[in-house]
PDB file of C-alpha atoms in Angstrom:
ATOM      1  CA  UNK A   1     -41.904  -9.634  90.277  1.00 47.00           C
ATOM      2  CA  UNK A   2     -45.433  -8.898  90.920  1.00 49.00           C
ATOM      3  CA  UNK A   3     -48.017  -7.164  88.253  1.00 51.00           C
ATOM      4  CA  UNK A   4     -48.887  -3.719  89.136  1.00 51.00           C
ATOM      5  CA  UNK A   5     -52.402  -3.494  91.008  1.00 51.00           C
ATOM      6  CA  UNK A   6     -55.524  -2.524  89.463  1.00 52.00           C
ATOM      7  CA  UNK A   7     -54.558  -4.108  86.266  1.00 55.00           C
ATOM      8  CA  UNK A   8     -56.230  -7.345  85.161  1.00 59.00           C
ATOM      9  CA  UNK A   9     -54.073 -10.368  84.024  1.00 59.00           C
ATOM     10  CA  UNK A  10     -53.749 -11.280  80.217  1.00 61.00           C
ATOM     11  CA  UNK A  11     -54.894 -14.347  79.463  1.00 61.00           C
ATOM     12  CA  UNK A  12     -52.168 -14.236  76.383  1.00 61.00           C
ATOM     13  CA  UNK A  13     -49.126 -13.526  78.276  1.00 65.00           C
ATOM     14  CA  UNK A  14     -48.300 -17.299  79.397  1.00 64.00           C
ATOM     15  CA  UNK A  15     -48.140 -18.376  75.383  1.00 66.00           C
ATOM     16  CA  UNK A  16     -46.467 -15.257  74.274  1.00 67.00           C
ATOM     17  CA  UNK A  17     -43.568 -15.518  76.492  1.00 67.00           C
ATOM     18  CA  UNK A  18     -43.302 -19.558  75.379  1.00 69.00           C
ATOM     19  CA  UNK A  19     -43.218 -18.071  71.857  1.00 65.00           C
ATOM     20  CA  UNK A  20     -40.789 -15.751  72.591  1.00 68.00           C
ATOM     21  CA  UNK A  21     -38.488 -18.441  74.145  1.00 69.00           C
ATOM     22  CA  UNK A  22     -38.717 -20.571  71.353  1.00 64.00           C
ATOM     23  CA  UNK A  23     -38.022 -18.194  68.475  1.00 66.00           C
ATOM     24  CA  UNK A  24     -34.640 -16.993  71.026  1.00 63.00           C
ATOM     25  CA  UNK A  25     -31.379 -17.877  68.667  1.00 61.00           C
ATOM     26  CA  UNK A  26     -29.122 -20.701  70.180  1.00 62.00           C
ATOM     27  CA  UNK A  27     -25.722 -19.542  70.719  1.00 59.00           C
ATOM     28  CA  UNK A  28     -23.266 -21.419  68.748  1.00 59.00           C
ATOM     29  CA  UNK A  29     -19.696 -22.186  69.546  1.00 58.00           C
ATOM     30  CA  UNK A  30     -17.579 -21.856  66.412  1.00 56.00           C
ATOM     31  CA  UNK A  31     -15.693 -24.496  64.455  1.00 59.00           C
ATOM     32  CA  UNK A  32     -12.159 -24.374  62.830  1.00 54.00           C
ATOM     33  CA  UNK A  33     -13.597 -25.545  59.736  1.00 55.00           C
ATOM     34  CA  UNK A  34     -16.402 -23.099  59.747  1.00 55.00           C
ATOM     35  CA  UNK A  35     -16.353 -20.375  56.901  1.00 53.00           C
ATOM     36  CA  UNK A  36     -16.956 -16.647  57.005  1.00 54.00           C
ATOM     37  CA  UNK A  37     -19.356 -15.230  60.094  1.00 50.00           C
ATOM     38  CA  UNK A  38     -21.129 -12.607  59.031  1.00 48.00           C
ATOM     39  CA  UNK A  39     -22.520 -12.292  62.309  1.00 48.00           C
ATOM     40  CA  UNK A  40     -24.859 -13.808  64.619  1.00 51.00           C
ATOM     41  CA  UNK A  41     -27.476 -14.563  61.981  1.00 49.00           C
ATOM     42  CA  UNK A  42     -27.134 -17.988  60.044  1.00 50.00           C
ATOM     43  CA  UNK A  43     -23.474 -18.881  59.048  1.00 48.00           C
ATOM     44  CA  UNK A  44     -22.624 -19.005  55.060  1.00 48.00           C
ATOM     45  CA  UNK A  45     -20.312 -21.097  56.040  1.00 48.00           C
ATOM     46  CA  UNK A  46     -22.288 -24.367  56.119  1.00 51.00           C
ATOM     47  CA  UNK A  47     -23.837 -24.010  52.667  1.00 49.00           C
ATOM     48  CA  UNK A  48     -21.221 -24.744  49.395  1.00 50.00           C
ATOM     49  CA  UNK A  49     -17.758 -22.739  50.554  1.00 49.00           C
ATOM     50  CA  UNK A  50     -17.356 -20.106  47.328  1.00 49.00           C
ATOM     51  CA  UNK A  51     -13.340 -20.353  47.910  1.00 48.00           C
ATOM     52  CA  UNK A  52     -14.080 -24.293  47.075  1.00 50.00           C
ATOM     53  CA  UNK A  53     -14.997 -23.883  43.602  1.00 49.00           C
ATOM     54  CA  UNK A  54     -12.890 -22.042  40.550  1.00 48.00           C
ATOM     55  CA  UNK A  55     -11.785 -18.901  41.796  1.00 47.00           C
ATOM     56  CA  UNK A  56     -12.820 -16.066  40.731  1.00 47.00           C
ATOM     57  CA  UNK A  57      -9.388 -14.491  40.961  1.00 46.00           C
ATOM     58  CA  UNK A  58      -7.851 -16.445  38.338  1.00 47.00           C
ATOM     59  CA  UNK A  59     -10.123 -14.653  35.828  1.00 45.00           C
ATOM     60  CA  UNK A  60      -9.634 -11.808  33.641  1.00 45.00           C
ATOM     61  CA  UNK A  61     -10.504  -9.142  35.377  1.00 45.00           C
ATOM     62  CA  UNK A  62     -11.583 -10.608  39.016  1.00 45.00           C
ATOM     63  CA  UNK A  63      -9.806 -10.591  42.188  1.00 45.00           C
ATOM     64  CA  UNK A  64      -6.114  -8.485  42.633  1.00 47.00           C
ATOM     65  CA  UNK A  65      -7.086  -5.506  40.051  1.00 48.00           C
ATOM     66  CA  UNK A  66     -10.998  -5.633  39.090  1.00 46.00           C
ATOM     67  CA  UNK A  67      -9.879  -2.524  36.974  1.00 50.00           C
ATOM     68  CA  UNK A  68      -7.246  -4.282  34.689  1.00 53.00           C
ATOM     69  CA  UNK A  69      -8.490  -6.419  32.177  1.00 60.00           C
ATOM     70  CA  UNK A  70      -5.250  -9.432  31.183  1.00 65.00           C
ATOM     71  CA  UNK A  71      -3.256  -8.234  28.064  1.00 57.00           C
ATOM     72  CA  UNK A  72      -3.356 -10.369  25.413  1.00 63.00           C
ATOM     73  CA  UNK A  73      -0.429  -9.433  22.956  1.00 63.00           C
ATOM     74  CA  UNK A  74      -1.036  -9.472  19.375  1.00 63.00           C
ATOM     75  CA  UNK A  75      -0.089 -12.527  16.741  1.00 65.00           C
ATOM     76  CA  UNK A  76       1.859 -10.803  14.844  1.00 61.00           C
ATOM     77  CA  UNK A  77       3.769 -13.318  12.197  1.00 63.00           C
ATOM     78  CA  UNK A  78       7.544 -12.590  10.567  1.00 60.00           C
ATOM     79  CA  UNK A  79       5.961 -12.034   7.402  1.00 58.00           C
ATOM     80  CA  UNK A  80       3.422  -8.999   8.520  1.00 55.00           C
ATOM     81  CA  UNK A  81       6.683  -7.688  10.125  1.00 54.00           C
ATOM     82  CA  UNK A  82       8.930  -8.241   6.869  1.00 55.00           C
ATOM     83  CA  UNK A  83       8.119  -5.308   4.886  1.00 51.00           C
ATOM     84  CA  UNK A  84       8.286  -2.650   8.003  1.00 51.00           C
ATOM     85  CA  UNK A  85      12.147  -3.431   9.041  1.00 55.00           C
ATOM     86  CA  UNK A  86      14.556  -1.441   7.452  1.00 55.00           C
ATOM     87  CA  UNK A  87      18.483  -1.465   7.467  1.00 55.00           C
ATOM     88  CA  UNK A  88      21.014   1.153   8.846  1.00 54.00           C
ATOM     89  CA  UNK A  89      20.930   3.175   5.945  1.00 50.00           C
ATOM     90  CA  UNK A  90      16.564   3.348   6.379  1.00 52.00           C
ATOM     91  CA  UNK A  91      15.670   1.096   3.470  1.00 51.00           C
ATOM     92  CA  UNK A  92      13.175  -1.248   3.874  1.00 52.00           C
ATOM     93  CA  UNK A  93      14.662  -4.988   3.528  1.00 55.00           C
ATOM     94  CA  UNK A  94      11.475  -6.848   2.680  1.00 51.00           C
ATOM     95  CA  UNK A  95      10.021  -5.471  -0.961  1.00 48.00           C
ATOM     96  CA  UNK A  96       8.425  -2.371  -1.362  1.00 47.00           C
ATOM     97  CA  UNK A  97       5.629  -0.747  -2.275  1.00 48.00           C
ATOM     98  CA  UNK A  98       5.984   2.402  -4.204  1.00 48.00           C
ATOM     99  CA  UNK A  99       9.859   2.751  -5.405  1.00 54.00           C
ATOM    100  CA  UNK A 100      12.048   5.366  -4.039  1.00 55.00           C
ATOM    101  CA  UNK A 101      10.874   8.786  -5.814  1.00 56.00           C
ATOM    102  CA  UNK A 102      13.236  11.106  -8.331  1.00 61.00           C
ATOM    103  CA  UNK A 103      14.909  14.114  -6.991  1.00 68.00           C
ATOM    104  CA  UNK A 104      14.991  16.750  -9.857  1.00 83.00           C
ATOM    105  CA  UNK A 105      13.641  15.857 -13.384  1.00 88.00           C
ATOM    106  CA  UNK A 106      16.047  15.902 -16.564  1.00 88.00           C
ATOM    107  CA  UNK A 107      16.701  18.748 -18.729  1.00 88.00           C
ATOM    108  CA  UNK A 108      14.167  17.166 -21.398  1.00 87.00           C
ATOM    109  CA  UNK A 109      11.705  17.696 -19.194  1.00 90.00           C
ATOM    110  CA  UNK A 110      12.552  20.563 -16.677  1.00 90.00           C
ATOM    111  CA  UNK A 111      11.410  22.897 -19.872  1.00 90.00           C
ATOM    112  CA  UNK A 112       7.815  21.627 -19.323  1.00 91.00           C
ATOM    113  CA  UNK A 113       7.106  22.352 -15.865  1.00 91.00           C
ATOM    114  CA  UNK A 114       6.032  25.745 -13.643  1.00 88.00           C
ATOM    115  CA  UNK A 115       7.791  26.377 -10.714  1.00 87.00           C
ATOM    116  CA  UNK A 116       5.155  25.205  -8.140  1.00 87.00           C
ATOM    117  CA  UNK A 117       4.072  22.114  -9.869  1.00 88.00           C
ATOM    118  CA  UNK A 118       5.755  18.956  -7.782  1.00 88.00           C
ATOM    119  CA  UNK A 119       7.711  16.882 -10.016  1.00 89.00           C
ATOM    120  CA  UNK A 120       6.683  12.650  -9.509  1.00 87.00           C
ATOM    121  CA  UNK A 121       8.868  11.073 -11.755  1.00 88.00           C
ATOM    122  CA  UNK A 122       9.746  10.508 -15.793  1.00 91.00           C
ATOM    123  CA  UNK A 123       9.436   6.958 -17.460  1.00 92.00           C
ATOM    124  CA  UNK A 124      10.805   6.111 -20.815  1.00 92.00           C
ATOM    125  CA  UNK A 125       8.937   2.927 -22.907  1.00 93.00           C
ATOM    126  CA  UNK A 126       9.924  -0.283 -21.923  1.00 94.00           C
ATOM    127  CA  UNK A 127      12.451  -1.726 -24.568  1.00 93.00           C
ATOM    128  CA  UNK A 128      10.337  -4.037 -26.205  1.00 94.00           C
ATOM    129  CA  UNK A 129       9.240  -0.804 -28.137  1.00 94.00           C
ATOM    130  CA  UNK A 130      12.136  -1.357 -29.986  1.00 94.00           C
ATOM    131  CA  UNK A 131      11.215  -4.832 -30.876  1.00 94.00           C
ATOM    132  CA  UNK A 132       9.953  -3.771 -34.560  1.00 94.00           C
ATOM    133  CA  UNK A 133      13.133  -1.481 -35.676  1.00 95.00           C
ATOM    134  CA  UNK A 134      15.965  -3.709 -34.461  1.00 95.00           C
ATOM    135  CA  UNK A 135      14.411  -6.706 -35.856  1.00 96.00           C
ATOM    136  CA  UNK A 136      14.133  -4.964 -39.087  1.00 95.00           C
ATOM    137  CA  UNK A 137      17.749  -3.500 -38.705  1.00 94.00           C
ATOM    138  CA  UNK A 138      19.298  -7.008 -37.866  1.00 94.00           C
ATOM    139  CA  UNK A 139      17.233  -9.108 -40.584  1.00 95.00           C
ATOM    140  CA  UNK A 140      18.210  -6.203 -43.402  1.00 93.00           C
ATOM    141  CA  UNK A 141      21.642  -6.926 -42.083  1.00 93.00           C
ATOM    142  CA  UNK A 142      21.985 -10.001 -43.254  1.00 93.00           C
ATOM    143  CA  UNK A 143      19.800 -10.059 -45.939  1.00 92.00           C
ATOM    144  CA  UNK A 144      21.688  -7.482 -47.885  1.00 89.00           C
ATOM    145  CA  UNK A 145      24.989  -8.652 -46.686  1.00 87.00           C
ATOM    146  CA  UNK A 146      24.497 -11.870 -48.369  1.00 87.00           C
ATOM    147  CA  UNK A 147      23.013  -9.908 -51.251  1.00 86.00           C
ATOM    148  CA  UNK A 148      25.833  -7.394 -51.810  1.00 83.00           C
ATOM    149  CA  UNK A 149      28.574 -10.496 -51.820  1.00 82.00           C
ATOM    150  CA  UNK A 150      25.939 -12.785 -54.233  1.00 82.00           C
ATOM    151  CA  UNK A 151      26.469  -9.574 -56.111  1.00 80.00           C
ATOM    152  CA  UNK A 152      29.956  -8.991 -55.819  1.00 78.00           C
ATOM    153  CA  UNK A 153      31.016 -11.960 -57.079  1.00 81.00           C
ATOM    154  CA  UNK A 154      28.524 -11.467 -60.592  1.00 80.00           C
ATOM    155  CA  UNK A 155      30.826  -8.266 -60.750  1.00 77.00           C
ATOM    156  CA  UNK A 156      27.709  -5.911 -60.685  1.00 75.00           C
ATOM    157  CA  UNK A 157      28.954  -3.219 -58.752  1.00 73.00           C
ATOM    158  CA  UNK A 158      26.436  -0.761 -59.561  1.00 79.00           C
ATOM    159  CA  UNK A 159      23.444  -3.225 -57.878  1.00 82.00           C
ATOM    160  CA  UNK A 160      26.110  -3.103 -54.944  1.00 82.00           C
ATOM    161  CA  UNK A 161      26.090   0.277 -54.148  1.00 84.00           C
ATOM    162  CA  UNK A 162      22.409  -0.056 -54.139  1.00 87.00           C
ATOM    163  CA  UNK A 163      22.181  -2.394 -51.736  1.00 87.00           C
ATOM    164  CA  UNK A 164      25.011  -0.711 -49.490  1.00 87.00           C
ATOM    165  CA  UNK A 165      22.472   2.474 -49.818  1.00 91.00           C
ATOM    166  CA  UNK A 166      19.362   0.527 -48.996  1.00 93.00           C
ATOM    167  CA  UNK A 167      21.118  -1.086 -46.177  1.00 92.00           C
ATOM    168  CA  UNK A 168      22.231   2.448 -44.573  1.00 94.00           C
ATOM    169  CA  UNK A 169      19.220   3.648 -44.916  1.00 95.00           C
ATOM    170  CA  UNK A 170      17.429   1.141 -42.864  1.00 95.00           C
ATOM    171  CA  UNK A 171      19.944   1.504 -40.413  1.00 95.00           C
ATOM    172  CA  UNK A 172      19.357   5.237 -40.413  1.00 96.00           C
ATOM    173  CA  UNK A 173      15.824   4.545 -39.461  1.00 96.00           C
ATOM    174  CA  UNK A 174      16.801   1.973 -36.995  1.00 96.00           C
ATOM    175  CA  UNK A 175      18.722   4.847 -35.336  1.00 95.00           C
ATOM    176  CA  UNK A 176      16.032   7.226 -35.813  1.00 95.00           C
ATOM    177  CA  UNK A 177      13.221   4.974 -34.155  1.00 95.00           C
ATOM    178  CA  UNK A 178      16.061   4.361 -31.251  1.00 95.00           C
ATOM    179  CA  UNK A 179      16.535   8.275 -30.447  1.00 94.00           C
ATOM    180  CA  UNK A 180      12.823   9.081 -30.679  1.00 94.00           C
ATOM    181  CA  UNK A 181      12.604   6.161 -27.869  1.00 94.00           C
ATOM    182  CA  UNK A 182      14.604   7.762 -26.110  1.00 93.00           C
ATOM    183  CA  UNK A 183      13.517  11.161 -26.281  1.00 93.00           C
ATOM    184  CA  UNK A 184      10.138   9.407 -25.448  1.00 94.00           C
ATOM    185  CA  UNK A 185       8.999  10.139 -21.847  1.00 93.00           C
ATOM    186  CA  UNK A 186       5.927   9.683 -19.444  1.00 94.00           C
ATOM    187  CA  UNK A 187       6.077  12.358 -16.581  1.00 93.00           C
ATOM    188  CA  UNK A 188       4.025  12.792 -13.754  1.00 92.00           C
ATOM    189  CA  UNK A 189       3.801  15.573 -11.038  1.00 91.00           C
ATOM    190  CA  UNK A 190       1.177  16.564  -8.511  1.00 89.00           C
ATOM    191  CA  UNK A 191      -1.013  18.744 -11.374  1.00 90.00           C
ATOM    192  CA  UNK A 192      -1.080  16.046 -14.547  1.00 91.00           C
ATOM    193  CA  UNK A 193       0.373  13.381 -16.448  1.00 92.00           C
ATOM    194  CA  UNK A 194       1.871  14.897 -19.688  1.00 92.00           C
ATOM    195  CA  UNK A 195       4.146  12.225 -22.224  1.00 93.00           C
ATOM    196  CA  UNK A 196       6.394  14.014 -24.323  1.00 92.00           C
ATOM    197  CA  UNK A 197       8.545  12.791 -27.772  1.00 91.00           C
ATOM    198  CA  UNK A 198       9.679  14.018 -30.974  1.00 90.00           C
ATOM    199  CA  UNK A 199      12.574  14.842 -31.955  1.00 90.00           C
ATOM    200  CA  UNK A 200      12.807  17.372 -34.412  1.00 90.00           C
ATOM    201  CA  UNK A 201       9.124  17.849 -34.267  1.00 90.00           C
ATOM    202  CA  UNK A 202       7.962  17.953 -30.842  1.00 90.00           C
ATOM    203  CA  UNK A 203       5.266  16.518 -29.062  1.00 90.00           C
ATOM    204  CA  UNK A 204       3.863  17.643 -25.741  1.00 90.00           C
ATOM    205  CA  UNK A 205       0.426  15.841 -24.667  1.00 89.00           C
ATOM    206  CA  UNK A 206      -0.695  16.606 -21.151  1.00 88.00           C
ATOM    207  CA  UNK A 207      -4.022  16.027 -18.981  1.00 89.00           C
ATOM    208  CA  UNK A 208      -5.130  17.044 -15.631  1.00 89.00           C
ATOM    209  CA  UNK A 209      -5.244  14.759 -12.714  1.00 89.00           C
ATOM    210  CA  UNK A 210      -8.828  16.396 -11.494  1.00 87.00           C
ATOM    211  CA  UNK A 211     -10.219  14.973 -15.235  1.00 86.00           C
ATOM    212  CA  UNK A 212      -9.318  11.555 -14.747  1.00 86.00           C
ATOM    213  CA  UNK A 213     -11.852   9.770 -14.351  1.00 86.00           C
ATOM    214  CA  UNK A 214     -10.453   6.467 -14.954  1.00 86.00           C
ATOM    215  CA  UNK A 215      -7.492   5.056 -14.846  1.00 87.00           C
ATOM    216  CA  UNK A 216      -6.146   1.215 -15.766  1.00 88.00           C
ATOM    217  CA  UNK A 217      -3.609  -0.820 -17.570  1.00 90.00           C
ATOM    218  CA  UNK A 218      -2.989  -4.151 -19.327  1.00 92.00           C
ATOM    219  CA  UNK A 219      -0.780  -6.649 -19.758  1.00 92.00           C
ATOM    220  CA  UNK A 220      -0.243  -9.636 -21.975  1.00 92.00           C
ATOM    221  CA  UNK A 221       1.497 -12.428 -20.997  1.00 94.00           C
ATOM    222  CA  UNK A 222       4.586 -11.555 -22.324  1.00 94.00           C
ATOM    223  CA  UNK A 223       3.955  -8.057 -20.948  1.00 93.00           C
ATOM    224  CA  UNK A 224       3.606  -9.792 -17.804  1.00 93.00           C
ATOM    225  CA  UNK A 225       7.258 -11.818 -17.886  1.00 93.00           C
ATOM    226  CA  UNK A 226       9.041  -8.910 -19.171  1.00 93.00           C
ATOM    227  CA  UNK A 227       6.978  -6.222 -16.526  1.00 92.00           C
ATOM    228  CA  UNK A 228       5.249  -3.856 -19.418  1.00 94.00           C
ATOM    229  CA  UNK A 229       2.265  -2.912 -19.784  1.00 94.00           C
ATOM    230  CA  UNK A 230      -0.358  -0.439 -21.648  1.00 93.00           C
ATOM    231  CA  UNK A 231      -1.993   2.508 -19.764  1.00 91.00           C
ATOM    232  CA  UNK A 232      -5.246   3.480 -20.519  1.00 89.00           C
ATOM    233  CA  UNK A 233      -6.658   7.424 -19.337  1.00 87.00           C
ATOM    234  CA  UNK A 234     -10.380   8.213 -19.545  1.00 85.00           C
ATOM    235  CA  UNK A 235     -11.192  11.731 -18.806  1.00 82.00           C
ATOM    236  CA  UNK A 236     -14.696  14.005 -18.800  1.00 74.00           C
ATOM    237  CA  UNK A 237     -13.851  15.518 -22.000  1.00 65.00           C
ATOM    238  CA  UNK A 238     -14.448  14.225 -25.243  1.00 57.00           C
ATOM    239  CA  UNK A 239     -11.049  15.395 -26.704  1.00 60.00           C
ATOM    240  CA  UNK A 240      -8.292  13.394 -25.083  1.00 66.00           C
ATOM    241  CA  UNK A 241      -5.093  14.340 -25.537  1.00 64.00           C
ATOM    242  CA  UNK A 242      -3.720  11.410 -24.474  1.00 79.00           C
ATOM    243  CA  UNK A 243      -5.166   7.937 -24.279  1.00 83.00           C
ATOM    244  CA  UNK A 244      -3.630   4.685 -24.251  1.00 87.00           C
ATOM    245  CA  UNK A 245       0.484   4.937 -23.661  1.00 90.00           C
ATOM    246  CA  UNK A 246       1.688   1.805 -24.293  1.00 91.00           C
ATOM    247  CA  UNK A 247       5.220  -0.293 -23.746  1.00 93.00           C
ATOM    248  CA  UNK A 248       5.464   1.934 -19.587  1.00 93.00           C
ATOM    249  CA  UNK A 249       7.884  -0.327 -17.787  1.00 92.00           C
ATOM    250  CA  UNK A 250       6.974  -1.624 -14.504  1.00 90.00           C
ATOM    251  CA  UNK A 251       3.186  -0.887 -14.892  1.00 90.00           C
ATOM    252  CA  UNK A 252       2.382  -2.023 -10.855  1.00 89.00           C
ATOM    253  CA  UNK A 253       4.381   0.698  -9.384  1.00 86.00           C
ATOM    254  CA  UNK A 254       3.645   3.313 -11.871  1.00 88.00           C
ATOM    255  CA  UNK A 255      -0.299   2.694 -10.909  1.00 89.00           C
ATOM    256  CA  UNK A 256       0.101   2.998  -7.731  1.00 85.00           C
ATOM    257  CA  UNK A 257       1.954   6.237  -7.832  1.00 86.00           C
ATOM    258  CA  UNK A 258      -0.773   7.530  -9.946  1.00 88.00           C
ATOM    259  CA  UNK A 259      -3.456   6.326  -7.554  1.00 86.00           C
ATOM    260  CA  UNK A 260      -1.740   7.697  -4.970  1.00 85.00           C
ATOM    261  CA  UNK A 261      -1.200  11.082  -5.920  1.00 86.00           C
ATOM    262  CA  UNK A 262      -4.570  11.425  -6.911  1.00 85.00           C
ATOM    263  CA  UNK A 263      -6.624  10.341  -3.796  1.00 83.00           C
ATOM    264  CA  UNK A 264      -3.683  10.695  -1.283  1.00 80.00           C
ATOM    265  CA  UNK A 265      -1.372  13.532  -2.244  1.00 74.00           C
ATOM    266  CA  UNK A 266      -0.615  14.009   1.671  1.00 72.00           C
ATOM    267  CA  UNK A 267       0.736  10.642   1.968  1.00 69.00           C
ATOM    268  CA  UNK A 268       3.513  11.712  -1.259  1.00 68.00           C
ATOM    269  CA  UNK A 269       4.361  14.955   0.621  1.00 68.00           C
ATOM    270  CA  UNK A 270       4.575  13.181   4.060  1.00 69.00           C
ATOM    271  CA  UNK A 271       7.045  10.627   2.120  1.00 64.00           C
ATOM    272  CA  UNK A 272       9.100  13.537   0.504  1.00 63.00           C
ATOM    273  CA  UNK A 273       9.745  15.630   3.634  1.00 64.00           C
ATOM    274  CA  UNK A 274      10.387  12.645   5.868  1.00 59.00           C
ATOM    275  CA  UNK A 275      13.817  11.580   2.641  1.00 57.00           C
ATOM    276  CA  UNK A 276      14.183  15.028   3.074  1.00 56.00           C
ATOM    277  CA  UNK A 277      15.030  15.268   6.521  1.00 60.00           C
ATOM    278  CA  UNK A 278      16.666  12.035   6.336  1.00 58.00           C
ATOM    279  CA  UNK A 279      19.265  13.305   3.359  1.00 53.00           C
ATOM    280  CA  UNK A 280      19.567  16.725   5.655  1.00 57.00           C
ATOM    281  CA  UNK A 281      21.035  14.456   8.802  1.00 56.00           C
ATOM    282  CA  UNK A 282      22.881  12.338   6.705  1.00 54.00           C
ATOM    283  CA  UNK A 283      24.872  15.415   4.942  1.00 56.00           C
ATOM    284  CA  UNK A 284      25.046  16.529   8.820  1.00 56.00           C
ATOM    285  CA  UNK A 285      26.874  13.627   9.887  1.00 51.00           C
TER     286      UNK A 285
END
């Protein structure tokens, strides 16, 4: 096709069109083998094939569901599971941590609380407080029986009925020291701890959970094999009514209930309404 007249030739056009042919892309037929076109520009699909190395997919998190992360279940091992099963009648079956809380408290020590103060629980001494008077009781025993028949046989019969006296007398004390153990009781509710005793003369010692402002016990090694121990209560005030209570059985559990009504009351109440409901369906059934 000719060039328009009147306009002069440019001297450039020869080398621009060889340009022009030279930078033209060659068509290319495809391959079988060839990868992923993504058009007419250079194929990808000569370089390294991505589907040839580790796939992506197998990963957490890339490939079928990029919005799912792979669940890995917890180890969990029989003995983190051992003391959360419980048996048909709700009781845990591995041990415990806290033991199963009273209902109502005893007529010794109903007397001593208000109506909206939450009874915890009453604890006599451990019986090794009665080490002292039965030893006494059992080694008078036999040391004035031997001493009434020594004295039996030298026909003094006056010295006998001493000895018969001193003997019952002991044993009077022996009983006495046994009833006052008895009558001997740690309580706690949701207000205080209080520990009561006497028998004729009575004793009623209390303190405030919101003044104790430390708590701890011992134990000795024998207090340790026969599960005793000695409780010791500091409080803000200078006059304490109560101290150091020694010879509480099972000292471990008794802490802990103290501990736990004073920093989590809501976990004791959560406890007591959940045996409540479960007594209410039982009696239903």
């Amino acid at each position: 096709m000719g060039r328009p007249s009147g306009e002069p030739p440019d001297p450039d056009e020869p080398d621009r069109s060889e340009w022009q042919r030279d930078t033209e892309p060659i068509p290319r037929t495809p391959r079988p083998d060839d990868g992923p076109s993504f058009g007419d520009g250079p194929a990808f699909g000569d370089g390294p094939a991505f589907g040839d190395g580790p796939a992506y997919a197998e990963g957490a998190g890339y490939g079928r569901d990029s919005d799912q992360t792979a669940y890995v279940p917890p180890d969990i091992s029989e003995e983190d599971l051992a003391g959360l099963r419980t048996d048909a009648a709700g009781m845990p079956i591995g041990p415990r941590r806290v033991l199963p809380l009273e209902d109502e408290p005893s007529t010794l020590v109903a007397r001593y609380l208000f109506p909206t103060e939450r009874y915890r629980g009453e604890w006599k001494r451990h019986w090794i407080h009665l080490t002292t008077p039965l030893l006494i009781g059992t080694a008078a025993t036999f040391a004035l029986g031997y001493l009434s028949g020594f004295l039996a046989r030298q026909q003094v019969s006056g010295l006998t009925t001493v000895a018969v006296i001193i003997w019952l007398a002991i044993m009077g004390w022996v009983a006495w020291q046994v009833g006052d153990w008895y009558f001997d009781r740690f309580i706690l509710t949701n207000k205080r701890v209080m520990v009561v005793n006497g028998i004729i003369t009575r004793k009623v010692g209390m303190m405030p959970l919101l003044r104790v402002t430390d708590m701890k016990y011992e134990q000795s090694p024998l207090g340790r094999a026969l599960n005793y121990g000695t409780f010791v209560l500091e409080s803000a005030g200078q006059d304490q009514a109560l101290r150091e209570i020694k010879h509480l059985p099972n000292p471990n559990e008794l802490y802990l209930r103290v501990v736990e009504e004073m920093y989590e009351p809501q976990a004791v109440e959560a406890r007591l309404g959940k045996d409540a409901e479960d007594a209410k369906a039982d009696d239903g059934a």
